[in-house]
Tab-separated table of C-alpha atoms in Angstrom:
chain	number	residue	atom	x	y	z
A	1	MET	CA	0.079	0.086	0.060
A	2	ILE	CA	1.451	3.231	-1.308
A	3	PRO	CA	0.818	6.207	1.424
A	4	THR	CA	-1.460	8.909	0.639
A	5	GLY	CA	0.939	11.541	0.986
A	6	ILE	CA	3.064	9.855	-1.608
A	7	VAL	CA	0.383	9.632	-3.947
A	8	ARG	CA	-0.859	12.975	-3.207
A	9	GLY	CA	2.671	14.661	-3.920
A	10	ALA	CA	3.081	12.549	-6.901
A	11	LEU	CA	-0.264	14.028	-8.539
A	12	VAL	CA	0.517	17.567	-7.416
A	13	GLY	CA	3.998	17.214	-9.137
A	14	LEU	CA	2.355	16.017	-12.295
A	15	SER	CA	0.019	18.530	-12.488
A	16	ALA	CA	2.796	20.800	-12.007
A	17	VAL	CA	4.503	19.586	-14.934
A	18	VAL	CA	1.398	19.674	-17.216
A	19	LEU	CA	0.575	23.194	-16.172
A	20	ALA	CA	4.412	24.372	-16.630
A	21	LEU	CA	4.318	22.378	-20.233
A	22	THR	CA	0.997	23.997	-21.314
A	23	LEU	CA	2.515	27.496	-20.139
A	24	LEU	CA	5.571	26.920	-22.356
A	25	ILE	CA	3.601	25.759	-25.098
A	26	VAL	CA	1.174	29.281	-24.770
A	27	CYS	CA	4.710	31.145	-24.351
A	28	ILE	CA	6.057	29.532	-27.760
A	29	ARG	CA	2.930	30.095	-29.538
A	30	CYS	CA	2.600	33.747	-28.686
A	31	GLY	CA	6.037	34.539	-29.065
A	32	ARG	CA	6.007	33.142	-32.459
A	33	ARG	CA	2.769	34.963	-33.266
A	34	TYR	CA	4.475	38.454	-31.939
A	35	ARG	CA	7.409	37.935	-33.885
A	36	GLN	CA	5.333	37.186	-37.086
A	37	ARG	CA	2.833	40.289	-36.463
A	38	ARG	CA	5.983	42.546	-36.021
A	39	ARG	CA	7.624	41.034	-39.117
A	40	GLU	CA	4.328	41.961	-40.996
A	41	ARG	CA	4.304	45.693	-39.530
A	42	ILE	CA	7.654	46.326	-40.462
A	43	ALA	CA	7.276	44.853	-43.973
A	44	ALA	CA	3.944	46.534	-44.436
A	45	PRO	CA	5.056	50.075	-46.078
A	46	VAL	CA	7.209	48.091	-48.606
A	47	ARG	CA	4.831	45.250	-49.211
A	48	ALA	CA	2.664	47.664	-51.563
A	49	LEU	CA	6.050	48.599	-53.438
A	50	LEU	CA	6.730	45.052	-54.115
A	51	LEU	CA	3.374	44.096	-55.423
A	52	ARG	CA	3.670	46.892	-57.726
A	53	LEU	CA	7.237	45.706	-58.546
A	54	LEU	CA	5.902	42.136	-59.436
A	55	CYS	CA	2.680	43.456	-61.724
A	56	ALA	CA	4.633	46.392	-63.110
A	57	GLU	CA	5.431	46.130	-67.058
A	58	GLU	CA	9.317	45.923	-67.749
A	59	ASP	CA	9.761	49.402	-68.483
A	60	ASP	CA	8.369	50.660	-65.081
A	61	GLN	CA	10.417	48.033	-63.082
A	62	SER	CA	13.427	50.100	-62.850
A	63	ALA	CA	12.520	52.782	-60.506
A	64	LEU	CA	10.697	50.380	-58.506
A	65	LEU	CA	13.531	47.914	-58.150
A	66	HIS	CA	15.946	50.511	-56.999
A	67	ARG	CA	13.658	52.051	-54.187
A	68	LEU	CA	13.257	48.310	-52.811
A	69	ALA	CA	16.808	47.477	-53.088
A	70	GLU	CA	17.766	50.386	-50.933
A	71	ILE	CA	15.342	49.626	-48.097
A	72	ASP	CA	17.063	49.146	-44.369
A	73	LYS	CA	18.430	45.695	-43.289
A	74	ARG	CA	15.673	45.522	-40.670
A	75	THR	CA	12.822	45.949	-43.078
A	76	TRP	CA	14.466	43.897	-45.747
A	77	THR	CA	14.637	40.933	-43.178
A	78	ALA	CA	11.117	41.389	-42.239
A	79	LEU	CA	10.299	41.002	-46.367
A	80	GLU	CA	12.666	38.404	-46.984
A	81	PRO	CA	10.237	35.477	-46.056
A	82	THR	CA	7.851	36.761	-48.426
A	83	LEU	CA	10.407	37.429	-51.338
A	84	THR	CA	11.398	33.840	-50.636
A	85	THR	CA	7.839	32.394	-51.001
A	86	LEU	CA	7.060	34.510	-53.885
A	87	LEU	CA	10.330	33.525	-55.999
A	88	GLY	CA	9.132	29.913	-55.977
A	89	LYS	CA	5.471	30.628	-56.877
A	90	VAL	CA	5.790	33.491	-59.590
A	91	ALA	CA	6.982	33.068	-63.311
A	92	GLY	CA	7.896	35.322	-66.229
A	93	GLY	CA	8.469	39.007	-65.955
A	94	ALA	CA	7.493	38.721	-61.965
A	95	ARG	CA	10.269	36.246	-61.167
A	96	THR	CA	12.868	37.983	-63.169
A	97	ALA	CA	12.081	41.061	-61.416
A	98	LEU	CA	12.665	39.323	-57.895
A	99	ILE	CA	15.877	37.999	-59.134
A	100	ARG	CA	16.971	41.220	-60.303
A	101	LEU	CA	15.948	42.677	-56.779
A	102	TYR	CA	18.071	40.034	-55.148
A	103	GLU	CA	21.116	40.890	-57.233
A	104	LEU	CA	20.930	44.632	-56.688
A	105	ARG	CA	20.559	43.721	-52.944
A	106	GLY	CA	23.600	41.353	-52.879
A	107	ALA	CA	21.348	38.874	-51.234
A	108	ALA	CA	23.051	35.793	-52.692
A	109	ARG	CA	26.272	36.782	-51.478
A	110	ASP	CA	24.586	37.209	-47.909
A	111	ALA	CA	22.772	33.691	-48.290
A	112	VAL	CA	26.084	32.234	-49.225
A	113	ALA	CA	27.491	33.734	-45.971
A	114	ALA	CA	24.337	32.553	-44.262
A	115	LEU	CA	24.969	29.075	-45.007
A	116	ASN	CA	27.454	29.070	-42.574
A	117	SER	CA	25.028	30.705	-39.690
A	118	HIS	CA	24.844	28.693	-36.204
A	119	ARG	CA	21.126	28.789	-36.646
A	120	ALA	CA	19.687	25.921	-38.537
A	121	SER	CA	16.622	27.948	-39.629
A	122	ARG	CA	19.009	30.866	-41.408
A	123	ARG	CA	21.161	28.006	-42.991
A	124	GLY	CA	17.849	26.045	-44.359
A	125	ARG	CA	16.410	29.550	-45.729
A	126	ALA	CA	19.606	30.442	-47.131
A	127	ALA	CA	19.722	27.235	-49.062
A	128	GLN	CA	16.200	27.886	-49.973
A	129	VAL	CA	16.798	31.216	-51.417
A	130	LEU	CA	20.126	30.080	-53.338
A	131	GLY	CA	18.347	27.188	-54.795
A	132	GLN	CA	15.191	29.571	-56.181
A	133	LEU	CA	17.971	32.185	-57.481
A	134	ALA	CA	19.798	28.882	-59.150
A	135	HIS	CA	23.310	30.898	-58.086
A	136	ARG	CA	25.834	28.443	-59.412
A	137	PRO	CA	28.775	29.537	-57.116
A	138	ALA	CA	26.841	28.166	-54.266
A	139	VAL	CA	27.154	24.746	-55.483
A	140	ALA	CA	30.087	23.659	-53.418
A	141	PRO	CA	29.061	25.199	-50.089
A	142	LEU	CA	25.849	23.763	-50.558
A	143	CYS	CA	27.071	20.183	-51.139
A	144	ARG	CA	28.877	20.816	-47.862
A	145	LEU	CA	25.667	21.507	-46.452
A	146	LEU	CA	24.498	17.821	-47.413
A	147	ALA	CA	26.419	16.653	-44.103
A	148	ASP	CA	24.673	19.435	-42.001
A	149	ARG	CA	23.953	18.556	-38.179
A	150	ASP	CA	20.054	19.278	-39.182
A	151	PRO	CA	18.003	17.267	-41.224
A	152	GLU	CA	15.963	19.891	-42.701
A	153	VAL	CA	19.041	21.891	-43.574
A	154	ARG	CA	20.256	18.832	-45.561
A	155	LEU	CA	17.028	18.749	-47.260
A	156	ALA	CA	16.939	22.069	-48.127
A	157	ALA	CA	20.436	21.981	-49.519
A	158	ALA	CA	19.683	18.556	-51.702
A	159	ARG	CA	16.687	20.568	-52.997
A	160	ALA	CA	18.655	23.552	-53.769
A	161	LEU	CA	21.161	21.465	-55.739
A	162	GLY	CA	18.485	20.382	-57.724
A	163	ARG	CA	17.054	23.895	-58.667
A	164	ILE	CA	20.675	25.098	-59.544
A	165	GLY	CA	21.089	22.252	-62.105
A	166	ASP	CA	24.764	21.904	-61.833
A	167	PRO	CA	25.771	18.265	-62.730
A	168	ALA	CA	28.883	18.889	-60.576
A	169	ALA	CA	26.725	18.251	-57.511
A	170	VAL	CA	25.927	14.698	-58.492
A	171	PRO	CA	28.664	12.927	-56.681
A	172	ASP	CA	28.026	14.798	-53.522
A	173	LEU	CA	24.184	14.121	-53.656
A	174	LEU	CA	24.806	10.358	-54.355
A	175	GLU	CA	27.471	10.251	-51.545
A	176	SER	CA	24.765	11.924	-49.133
A	177	LEU	CA	22.692	8.706	-49.356
A	178	HIS	CA	25.156	6.623	-47.355
A	179	MET	CA	26.862	9.314	-44.858
A	180	PRO	CA	26.090	8.806	-41.237
A	181	ARG	CA	24.000	12.031	-41.524
A	182	SER	CA	22.072	11.079	-44.796
A	183	VAL	CA	19.593	12.779	-46.967
A	184	PRO	CA	16.320	10.872	-47.527
A	185	PRO	CA	16.630	8.981	-51.222
A	186	GLY	CA	13.291	10.359	-52.188
A	187	ALA	CA	15.004	14.047	-52.012
A	188	VAL	CA	18.216	12.892	-53.874
A	189	ILE	CA	16.542	11.334	-56.447
A	190	ARG	CA	13.917	14.370	-57.119
A	191	SER	CA	17.147	16.642	-57.256
A	192	LEU	CA	19.203	14.387	-59.453
A	193	VAL	CA	16.158	14.145	-61.811
A	194	SER	CA	15.915	17.909	-61.965
A	195	LEU	CA	19.582	17.925	-63.178
A	196	GLY	CA	17.935	16.458	-66.178
A	197	PRO	CA	19.977	14.520	-69.065
A	198	GLY	CA	23.000	16.845	-68.711
A	199	ALA	CA	23.837	14.892	-65.638
A	200	GLN	CA	23.621	11.370	-67.341
A	201	ARG	CA	27.291	10.537	-67.190
A	202	GLN	CA	27.694	11.845	-63.414
A	203	VAL	CA	24.644	9.936	-62.442
A	204	ALA	CA	25.830	6.450	-64.155
A	205	ALA	CA	29.016	6.618	-62.190
A	206	GLY	CA	26.664	5.591	-59.096
A	207	LEU	CA	26.495	2.297	-60.964
A	208	ARG	CA	29.487	1.107	-59.600
A	209	GLN	CA	28.946	2.276	-56.105
A	210	GLU	CA	27.201	0.414	-52.923
A	211	PRO	CA	23.587	-0.967	-53.635
A	212	LEU	CA	21.396	1.869	-52.082
A	213	VAL	CA	23.524	4.448	-54.765
A	214	ARG	CA	23.104	1.910	-57.469
A	215	ALA	CA	19.322	1.803	-56.903
A	216	VAL	CA	18.861	5.365	-56.986
A	217	ALA	CA	21.364	5.976	-59.986
A	218	ILE	CA	19.004	3.612	-61.975
A	219	GLU	CA	15.883	5.031	-60.944
A	220	VAL	CA	17.094	8.279	-61.815
A	221	LEU	CA	18.592	7.322	-65.331
A	222	GLY	CA	15.105	5.640	-66.239
A	223	ALA	CA	13.285	8.906	-64.854
A	224	ILE	CA	15.416	11.299	-67.118
A	225	GLY	CA	15.115	9.095	-70.431
A	226	ALA	CA	18.685	8.039	-70.439
A	227	ALA	CA	18.305	5.711	-73.479
A	228	SER	CA	21.867	5.294	-74.161
A	229	ARG	CA	22.280	3.354	-70.758
A	230	THR	CA	19.995	0.980	-71.417
A	231	SER	CA	22.573	-1.952	-71.911
A	232	GLU	CA	24.249	-1.028	-68.347
A	233	ILE	CA	20.979	-1.143	-66.882
A	234	ALA	CA	20.059	-4.259	-68.410
A	235	ARG	CA	23.165	-5.447	-67.000
A	236	ALA	CA	22.151	-4.730	-63.851
A	237	LEU	CA	18.844	-6.426	-64.307
A	238	ARG	CA	20.638	-9.463	-64.930
A	239	GLU	CA	23.721	-9.717	-62.694
A	240	ASP	CA	23.317	-7.297	-59.720
A	241	PRO	CA	23.548	-9.362	-56.725
A	242	GLU	CA	20.596	-6.991	-54.923
A	243	THR	CA	16.771	-7.826	-55.526
A	244	GLU	CA	16.084	-3.985	-54.928
A	245	VAL	CA	18.623	-3.040	-57.438
A	246	ARG	CA	17.383	-5.370	-60.176
A	247	ILE	CA	13.608	-4.267	-59.408
A	248	LYS	CA	14.736	-0.504	-60.061
A	249	ALA	CA	16.295	-1.799	-63.119
A	250	ALA	CA	13.359	-3.649	-64.403
A	251	ARG	CA	11.264	-0.459	-63.752
A	252	ALA	CA	13.645	1.545	-65.561
A	253	LEU	CA	13.964	-0.492	-68.775
A	254	GLY	CA	10.061	-0.386	-68.949
A	255	ARG	CA	10.480	3.486	-68.875
A	256	LEU	CA	13.180	3.835	-71.071
A	257	GLY	CA	10.974	1.793	-74.033
A	258	MET	CA	14.413	0.293	-75.788
A	259	PRO	CA	14.393	-3.102	-77.758
A	260	ASP	CA	17.320	-3.886	-75.762
A	261	GLY	CA	15.344	-4.014	-72.545
A	262	LEU	CA	13.049	-6.987	-73.796
A	263	GLU	CA	15.627	-9.913	-73.337
A	264	PRO	CA	16.499	-9.058	-69.711
A	265	LEU	CA	12.968	-8.169	-68.569
A	266	LEU	CA	11.873	-12.070	-70.264
A	267	ALA	CA	14.382	-13.696	-68.351
A	268	ALA	CA	13.527	-11.494	-65.149
A	269	VAL	CA	9.910	-12.840	-65.120
A	270	GLY	CA	10.979	-16.595	-64.877
A	271	PRO	CA	9.563	-18.713	-61.754
A	272	ASP	CA	12.424	-18.854	-59.874
A	273	ARG	CA	13.131	-15.259	-59.507
A	274	PRO	CA	11.665	-13.280	-56.513
A	275	THR	CA	8.025	-12.366	-56.775
A	276	ALA	CA	8.574	-8.640	-56.400
A	277	LEU	CA	11.140	-8.538	-59.268
A	278	ARG	CA	8.726	-10.758	-61.363
A	279	THR	CA	5.753	-8.360	-60.944
A	280	VAL	CA	7.852	-5.149	-61.547
A	281	SER	CA	9.480	-6.959	-64.823
A	282	VAL	CA	5.984	-7.874	-65.984
A	283	GLY	CA	5.021	-4.471	-65.561
A	284	ALA	CA	7.709	-3.412	-67.194
A	285	LEU	CA	6.930	-5.286	-70.413
A	286	GLY	CA	3.824	-3.445	-70.415
A	287	SER	CA	5.443	-0.233	-70.400
A	288	LEU	CA	8.144	-1.277	-72.859
A	289	GLY	CA	4.919	-1.705	-75.318
A	290	ALA	CA	6.989	-4.811	-76.942
A	291	VAL	CA	4.375	-6.803	-79.071
A	292	ALA	CA	6.761	-9.768	-79.025
A	293	ALA	CA	6.197	-10.200	-75.219
A	294	THR	CA	2.793	-11.091	-75.835
A	295	ASP	CA	2.879	-14.813	-75.781
A	296	ARG	CA	4.976	-14.739	-72.622
A	297	LEU	CA	2.630	-12.293	-71.041
A	298	VAL	CA	-0.502	-14.688	-71.996
A	299	GLU	CA	1.236	-17.671	-70.498
A	300	LEU	CA	1.648	-15.588	-67.102
A	301	LEU	CA	-2.095	-14.966	-66.766
A	302	GLY	CA	-2.208	-18.278	-65.314
A	303	ASP	CA	0.700	-17.767	-63.191
A	304	ALA	CA	0.352	-19.275	-59.423
A	305	THR	CA	1.348	-15.916	-57.918
A	306	PRO	CA	-2.129	-13.534	-58.239
A	307	ARG	CA	0.020	-10.355	-58.312
A	308	VAL	CA	2.007	-11.443	-61.179
A	309	ALA	CA	-1.072	-12.795	-63.155
A	310	SER	CA	-3.111	-9.302	-62.593
A	311	THR	CA	0.083	-7.526	-63.668
A	312	ALA	CA	0.320	-9.519	-66.802
A	313	ALA	CA	-3.348	-8.947	-67.698
A	314	ARG	CA	-2.639	-5.002	-67.257
A	315	ALA	CA	0.455	-5.160	-69.304
A	316	LEU	CA	-1.221	-6.897	-72.229
A	317	LEU	CA	-3.563	-4.097	-72.173
A	318	ARG	CA	-1.218	-1.555	-72.466
A	319	LEU	CA	0.517	-3.298	-75.643
A	320	GLY	CA	-2.259	-2.069	-77.861
A	321	PRO	CA	-4.578	-4.068	-80.004
A	322	ALA	CA	-2.146	-6.980	-80.130
A	323	GLY	CA	-2.034	-7.298	-76.573
A	324	GLN	CA	-5.872	-6.615	-76.190
A	325	GLY	CA	-6.776	-9.008	-78.648
A	326	ALA	CA	-5.014	-11.862	-77.014
A	327	LEU	CA	-6.432	-10.663	-73.581
A	328	ARG	CA	-9.911	-11.154	-75.251
A	329	ALA	CA	-9.129	-14.862	-76.786
A	330	VAL	CA	-7.989	-15.822	-73.285
A	331	ALA	CA	-11.235	-14.255	-71.676
A	332	ASP	CA	-13.679	-15.925	-74.260
A	333	ASP	CA	-11.949	-19.388	-73.544
A	334	ARG	CA	-14.375	-20.359	-71.078
A	335	ALA	CA	-12.441	-23.756	-69.822
A	336	GLY	CA	-9.477	-21.128	-69.206
A	337	GLY	CA	-9.426	-21.217	-65.701
A	338	PRO	CA	-7.650	-18.675	-63.472
A	339	ALA	CA	-6.185	-17.357	-66.913
A	340	SER	CA	-9.433	-16.556	-68.348
A	341	ALA	CA	-10.605	-15.082	-64.903
A	342	GLN	CA	-7.460	-12.526	-65.221
A	343	ALA	CA	-8.516	-11.641	-68.482
A	344	ARG	CA	-11.907	-10.910	-67.876
A	345	ALA	CA	-11.332	-9.143	-64.975
A	346	ALA	CA	-8.883	-6.811	-66.603
A	347	LEU	CA	-11.338	-6.129	-69.400
A	348	ALA	CA	-14.128	-5.381	-67.290
A	349	GLU	CA	-11.777	-3.138	-65.312
A	350	VAL	CA	-11.240	-1.071	-68.763
A	351	ALA	CA	-14.942	-0.924	-69.423
A	352	VAL	CA	-15.925	0.092	-66.186
A	353	GLY	CA	-12.911	3.012	-66.406
A	354	GLY	CA	-14.030	4.172	-69.784
A	355	ALA	CA	-17.510	4.379	-68.422
A	356	ARG	CA	-16.795	6.359	-65.479
A	357	HIS	CA	-14.418	8.546	-68.049
A	358	GLY	CA	-17.585	9.389	-69.583
A	359	VAL	CA	-19.495	10.638	-66.757
A	360	ARG	CA	-16.643	12.748	-66.002
A	361	ALA	CA	-16.881	14.261	-69.455
A	362	GLU	CA	-20.417	14.735	-69.218
A	363	VAL	CA	-19.978	16.696	-65.790
A	364	ALA	CA	-17.216	18.683	-67.305
A	365	LEU	CA	-19.472	19.935	-70.065
B	1	MET	CA	-15.346	46.049	-64.609
B	2	ALA	CA	-15.989	42.540	-62.821
B	3	HIS	CA	-16.247	41.982	-59.413
B	4	VAL	CA	-13.765	39.086	-58.815
B	5	LEU	CA	-13.680	36.505	-56.074
B	6	ILE	CA	-9.787	35.095	-54.896
B	7	ALA	CA	-9.802	32.289	-52.500
B	8	ASP	CA	-6.420	31.421	-51.493
B	9	ASP	CA	-5.000	30.814	-48.090
B	10	ASP	CA	-1.312	31.644	-49.066
B	11	ALA	CA	-1.688	35.703	-48.065
B	12	ASP	CA	0.997	36.297	-50.339
B	13	ILE	CA	-0.386	34.796	-53.512
B	14	ARG	CA	-3.657	36.280	-52.425
B	15	ASP	CA	-2.377	39.795	-52.040
B	16	LEU	CA	-0.446	39.479	-55.622
B	17	VAL	CA	-3.358	38.237	-57.386
B	18	ALA	CA	-5.805	40.775	-55.919
B	19	PHE	CA	-3.483	43.555	-56.753
B	20	LYS	CA	-2.900	42.553	-60.353
B	21	LEU	CA	-6.685	42.339	-60.710
B	22	ALA	CA	-7.500	45.314	-59.048
B	23	GLN	CA	-4.870	47.145	-61.185
B	24	GLY	CA	-6.600	45.681	-64.212
B	25	GLY	CA	-9.784	47.799	-63.275
B	26	HIS	CA	-11.676	44.781	-61.680
B	27	ARG	CA	-12.900	44.842	-58.327
B	28	VAL	CA	-11.572	42.468	-56.034
B	29	THR	CA	-12.859	40.487	-52.766
B	30	ALA	CA	-9.914	38.184	-51.293
B	31	VAL	CA	-10.691	35.415	-48.921
B	32	GLN	CA	-8.610	32.729	-47.309
B	33	ASP	CA	-10.449	29.447	-47.548
B	34	GLY	CA	-13.265	27.773	-49.398
B	35	MET	CA	-16.131	28.322	-46.527
B	36	ALA	CA	-15.503	32.199	-46.892
B	37	ALA	CA	-15.513	31.948	-50.484
B	38	LEU	CA	-18.799	30.305	-50.596
B	39	LYS	CA	-20.102	32.544	-47.980
B	40	THR	CA	-18.834	35.660	-50.312
B	41	VAL	CA	-20.630	34.058	-53.441
B	42	ARG	CA	-24.065	33.669	-51.638
B	43	GLU	CA	-23.900	37.125	-50.171
B	44	GLN	CA	-23.076	39.216	-53.122
B	45	PRO	CA	-22.891	39.077	-56.823
B	46	VAL	CA	-19.876	37.690	-58.297
B	47	ASP	CA	-18.667	37.642	-61.829
B	48	MET	CA	-15.768	35.133	-61.494
B	49	ALA	CA	-14.067	32.801	-58.751
B	50	LEU	CA	-10.333	32.510	-58.705
B	51	LEU	CA	-10.137	29.500	-56.173
B	52	ASP	CA	-6.827	27.749	-54.902
B	53	ILE	CA	-7.203	23.958	-55.003
B	54	ARG	CA	-5.618	23.259	-51.523
B	55	MET	CA	-7.285	25.340	-48.768
B	56	PRO	CA	-8.048	24.562	-45.059
B	57	ARG	CA	-11.634	23.711	-44.096
B	58	MET	CA	-12.995	23.274	-47.926
B	59	SER	CA	-10.934	22.785	-50.946
B	60	GLY	CA	-11.281	24.905	-54.067
B	61	LEU	CA	-12.795	21.578	-55.671
B	62	ASP	CA	-15.319	21.168	-53.350
B	63	VAL	CA	-16.321	24.893	-53.808
B	64	CYS	CA	-16.553	24.339	-57.332
B	65	ARG	CA	-18.622	21.485	-56.683
B	66	GLU	CA	-20.834	23.542	-54.498
B	67	LEU	CA	-21.089	26.138	-56.881
B	68	ARG	CA	-22.109	24.088	-59.909
B	69	ALA	CA	-24.834	22.301	-57.906
B	70	ALA	CA	-26.726	25.563	-56.979
B	71	PRO	CA	-28.835	26.900	-59.931
B	72	GLU	CA	-27.927	30.332	-59.073
B	73	THR	CA	-23.923	29.930	-59.456
B	74	ALA	CA	-24.123	27.064	-61.843
B	75	THR	CA	-22.790	29.170	-64.925
B	76	LEU	CA	-20.208	31.383	-62.531
B	77	PRO	CA	-16.715	31.254	-64.453
B	78	VAL	CA	-14.213	29.503	-62.299
B	79	ILE	CA	-10.466	29.307	-62.522
B	80	LEU	CA	-8.382	27.046	-60.127
B	81	ILE	CA	-5.217	27.518	-59.336
B	82	THR	CA	-2.937	24.705	-58.462
B	83	ALA	CA	0.852	23.829	-57.594
B	84	ARG	CA	2.923	22.150	-60.394
B	85	SER	CA	3.025	18.945	-57.960
B	86	GLN	CA	-0.621	18.714	-58.001
B	87	GLU	CA	-1.138	18.942	-61.506
B	88	GLY	CA	-3.115	15.458	-61.387
B	89	ASP	CA	-5.839	17.885	-59.903
B	90	VAL	CA	-6.407	19.377	-63.111
B	91	GLU	CA	-8.338	16.643	-64.365
B	92	VAL	CA	-10.736	16.595	-61.183
B	93	GLY	CA	-10.728	20.014	-61.450
B	94	PHE	CA	-12.338	20.239	-65.271
B	95	ALA	CA	-14.692	17.293	-64.003
B	96	ALA	CA	-15.670	19.444	-60.755
B	97	GLY	CA	-16.915	22.270	-63.444
B	98	ALA	CA	-13.627	24.524	-63.654
B	99	ASP	CA	-13.579	26.602	-66.585
B	100	ASP	CA	-9.892	26.939	-66.755
B	101	TYR	CA	-6.723	26.302	-64.420
B	102	ILE	CA	-3.385	28.130	-63.672
B	103	ILE	CA	-0.444	26.372	-62.547
B	104	LYS	CA	1.995	27.838	-59.958
B	105	PRO	CA	4.522	29.121	-60.547
B	106	PHE	CA	2.604	31.500	-62.863
B	107	SER	CA	3.074	34.981	-64.285
B	108	PRO	CA	0.622	37.708	-62.822
B	109	ARG	CA	0.674	39.024	-66.241
B	110	GLU	CA	-0.631	35.598	-67.775
B	111	LEU	CA	-3.205	35.429	-64.997
B	112	SER	CA	-4.691	38.740	-65.821
B	113	SER	CA	-5.041	37.431	-69.335
B	114	ARG	CA	-6.586	34.406	-68.649
B	115	VAL	CA	-9.261	36.475	-66.523
B	116	THR	CA	-9.869	38.670	-69.187
B	117	ALA	CA	-10.232	36.048	-71.760
B	118	LEU	CA	-12.669	34.099	-69.513
B	119	LEU	CA	-14.662	36.960	-68.661
B	120	ASN	CA	-14.942	38.137	-72.431
B	121	ARG	CA	-15.955	34.286	-73.259
B	122	VAL	CA	-18.687	34.498	-70.960
B	123	GLU	CA	-20.004	38.023	-71.866
B	124	ARG	CA	-20.240	36.777	-75.683
């Protein structure tokens, strides 16, 4: 039996902790709101000027640009979050005007300096600004930031490098995947994809590195349409010891749509291969659009693994008239068992999808 | 001179669009969510609505559907605003009854032209 005094003391202590935490949360929120309002108040007089600049004709921008470039540091700091937001949301003359404003203000130089700030929020915002400005001289310091102690800053640096579009950042982006302070693969992939076909050679260098890097490199090469890398990706599908890498290779071959992808994909659907690899490879045969795969896909309609069979049915649909004809023939075969059922299900799905599309079009009209 | 409603939870975009349209001679009412947009349309005559797709409380798509469902607003011209990453919403937007869409990042000048073109089309 616990003495009543101890229970009472514990309850009082717990209540005090809850109260203190509540007060802390309220104080933090109030502080944040106060700072936000203060910033808005300081920026208010020049905000109208900024909107005029963004909506002005090119000939009228010059005077407004110079007025905005000369505002004091305190007002600029208050206005900067708005500028950063708008930089990512406007295009055309408005975006050009914003970039000119940053140039006149020397903001790119300040942002490069802010990459070394002790405050993570400043480093992150500086990276964001440099990315929006596509400021190439910032590539090296941004690459260093990929190993920042703050995960948000690492993410901001990866995004900024993608926006800047310099292939020189590829080795660091790939390396950031397996550093102790890593960048999530999804973010690295998006950045590498936005570098475009110009980064193909540097990305392909990742095919000889560790499994995660190989998988990412293959996915990126598929996404940027690096058709000249088909044979290397096909080799990865045939020979890579890691299933995950082979799955990425199968998907990439489907996306690239080159005839060289057919043979390794047909080999990868064999019954002795892992189910996930077989499923993706079957889907990739459909993406590839190779009519030569029709017979093999028809065989797979009766596969013992339902996922493989249903993917084969969808792949046949993607092959166009030849695949759809084969699917109909199997569906009409009443003694076809599971294969026939898969074919009928896929054709019914298409019919329902078509009907739904018709309803949508009617609503839109 | 048209009365245009702009609904966007992003104050910077809302102000920018409102400023550009006001500069073009339109009367603008700016609100920050879908519920407020519907309320405005029901309380005062509006010639066009510009709706951000992703908004708190009620999305631009839902506002568009509500507008189309009510006889008095069924023909109100609607332009949807969406981010590039949400381009898939465009098809759904047309199905919901939108007349046009604008993808962020956008040029204020292009936005103004689209608004004028749609208003002219409706007038004819």
